[in-house]
GROMACS .gro file of C-alpha atoms in nm:
model
  101
    1MET     CA    1   0.008  -5.031   4.520
    2PRO     CA    2  -0.217  -5.320   4.541
    3THR     CA    3   0.012  -5.616   4.465
    4PRO     CA    4   0.331  -5.711   4.617
    5LYS     CA    5   0.494  -5.703   4.279
    6ALA     CA    6   0.446  -5.338   4.227
    7LYS     CA    7   0.521  -5.269   4.595
    8LYS     CA    8   0.847  -5.428   4.528
    9ASN     CA    9   0.910  -5.213   4.199
   10VAL     CA   10   0.811  -4.903   4.321
   11SER     CA   11   1.041  -4.927   4.634
   12PHE     CA   12   1.368  -4.947   4.358
   13ILE     CA   13   1.283  -4.589   4.257
   14PRO     CA   14   1.467  -4.396   4.540
   15LEU     CA   15   1.775  -4.636   4.524
   16VAL     CA   16   1.808  -4.602   4.150
   17LEU     CA   17   1.741  -4.232   4.152
   18GLY     CA   18   2.036  -4.182   4.409
   19LEU     CA   19   2.250  -4.399   4.222
   20ILE     CA   20   2.180  -4.213   3.906
   21MET     CA   21   2.228  -3.877   4.077
   22LEU     CA   22   2.538  -3.952   4.260
   23ILE     CA   23   2.697  -4.076   3.912
   24HIS     CA   24   2.618  -3.767   3.769
   25VAL     CA   25   2.782  -3.538   4.045
   26VAL     CA   26   3.096  -3.766   3.989
   27SER     CA   27   3.098  -3.727   3.623
   28GLU     CA   28   2.991  -3.344   3.596
   29ASP     CA   29   3.151  -3.205   3.871
   30ASN     CA   30   2.834  -3.079   4.042
   31SER     CA   31   2.743  -2.979   4.359
   32LEU     CA   32   2.618  -3.254   4.628
   33SER     CA   33   2.392  -2.991   4.756
   34ILE     CA   34   2.240  -2.935   4.414
   35ILE     CA   35   2.209  -3.305   4.364
   36LEU     CA   36   2.047  -3.350   4.699
   37TYR     CA   37   1.796  -3.091   4.668
   38LEU     CA   38   1.697  -3.221   4.282
   39TYR     CA   39   1.685  -3.581   4.475
   40SER     CA   40   1.468  -3.454   4.773
   41ALA     CA   41   1.256  -3.220   4.499
   42ILE     CA   42   1.169  -3.543   4.283
   43LEU     CA   43   1.093  -3.771   4.532
   44MET     CA   44   0.835  -3.550   4.705
   45ILE     CA   45   0.666  -3.461   4.370
   46PHE     CA   46   0.559  -3.825   4.362
   47VAL     CA   47   0.455  -3.842   4.749
   48ILE     CA   48   0.239  -3.503   4.693
   49MET     CA   49   0.130  -3.656   4.336
   50ILE     CA   50  -0.010  -3.997   4.485
   51VAL     CA   51  -0.047  -3.979   4.850
   52PRO     CA   52  -0.406  -3.796   4.872
   53VAL     CA   53  -0.526  -4.032   4.583
   54ARG     CA   54  -0.367  -4.348   4.659
   55LYS     CA   55  -0.676  -4.536   4.781
   56ARG     CA   56  -0.875  -4.436   4.471
   57VAL     CA   57  -0.572  -4.505   4.216
   58SER     CA   58  -0.517  -4.870   4.408
   59ALA     CA   59  -0.870  -4.926   4.374
   60ASP     CA   60  -0.887  -4.863   4.015
   61ILE     CA   61  -0.571  -5.102   3.924
   62LEU     CA   62  -0.689  -5.355   4.146
   63ARG     CA   63  -1.008  -5.371   3.965
   64GLN     CA   64  -0.841  -5.347   3.617
   65GLU     CA   65  -0.623  -5.660   3.765
   66GLN     CA   66  -0.925  -5.882   3.869
   67ASN     CA   67  -1.124  -5.774   3.535
   68PRO     CA   68  -0.878  -5.719   3.259
   69ASP     CA   69  -1.137  -5.751   3.009
   70ILE     CA   70  -1.276  -5.440   3.085
   71LYS     CA   71  -1.164  -5.152   3.057
   72VAL     CA   72  -1.175  -4.942   3.374
   73GLN     CA   73  -1.230  -4.568   3.373
   74VAL     CA   74  -0.974  -4.332   3.523
   75ASP     CA   75  -1.098  -4.151   3.796
   76LYS     CA   76  -1.120  -3.778   3.686
   77LEU     CA   77  -1.085  -3.637   4.014
   78SER     CA   78  -0.744  -3.830   4.069
   79MET     CA   79  -0.624  -3.732   3.729
   80ALA     CA   80  -0.709  -3.371   3.800
   81TRP     CA   81  -0.497  -3.381   4.145
   82ILE     CA   82  -0.204  -3.562   3.979
   83THR     CA   83  -0.196  -3.308   3.730
   84PHE     CA   84  -0.264  -3.011   3.899
   85SER     CA   85  -0.015  -3.108   4.187
   86LEU     CA   86   0.256  -3.170   3.954
   87VAL     CA   87   0.240  -2.867   3.779
   88VAL     CA   88   0.254  -2.693   4.099
   89THR     CA   89   0.536  -2.914   4.280
   90VAL     CA   90   0.773  -2.877   3.933
   91VAL     CA   91   0.710  -2.482   3.940
   92THR     CA   92   0.781  -2.437   4.281
   93ALA     CA   93   1.093  -2.620   4.302
   94ALA     CA   94   1.183  -2.436   3.958
   95VAL     CA   95   1.137  -2.120   4.127
   96VAL     CA   96   1.326  -2.180   4.462
   97TRP     CA   97   1.595  -2.348   4.228
   98VAL     CA   98   1.605  -2.023   4.014
   99SER     CA   99   1.593  -1.818   4.331
  100LYS     CA  100   1.894  -2.001   4.497
  101ALA     CA  101   2.091  -1.959   4.195
   0.00000   0.00000   0.00000
């Protein structure tokens, strides 16, 4: 993330997600191991999607913030990677989930 505000906002995702899942464990009487699997899978999906293309995405965001009057075109390679990796990781997590059940 190119700006300190964006870095701070993104850093709250694991905490908020963890609290939501903890509340879900208590309210729905689900197994803690199931919730930990989901928590880990969701966070890994974000990492796998963003880390390989973070420089390109950050550059696009910074360019847009510096020039708000012009529309910065989305990098097609980054979007292709994010879409592909999202589909593959969600399918993989679902397959592992079903095979363990």
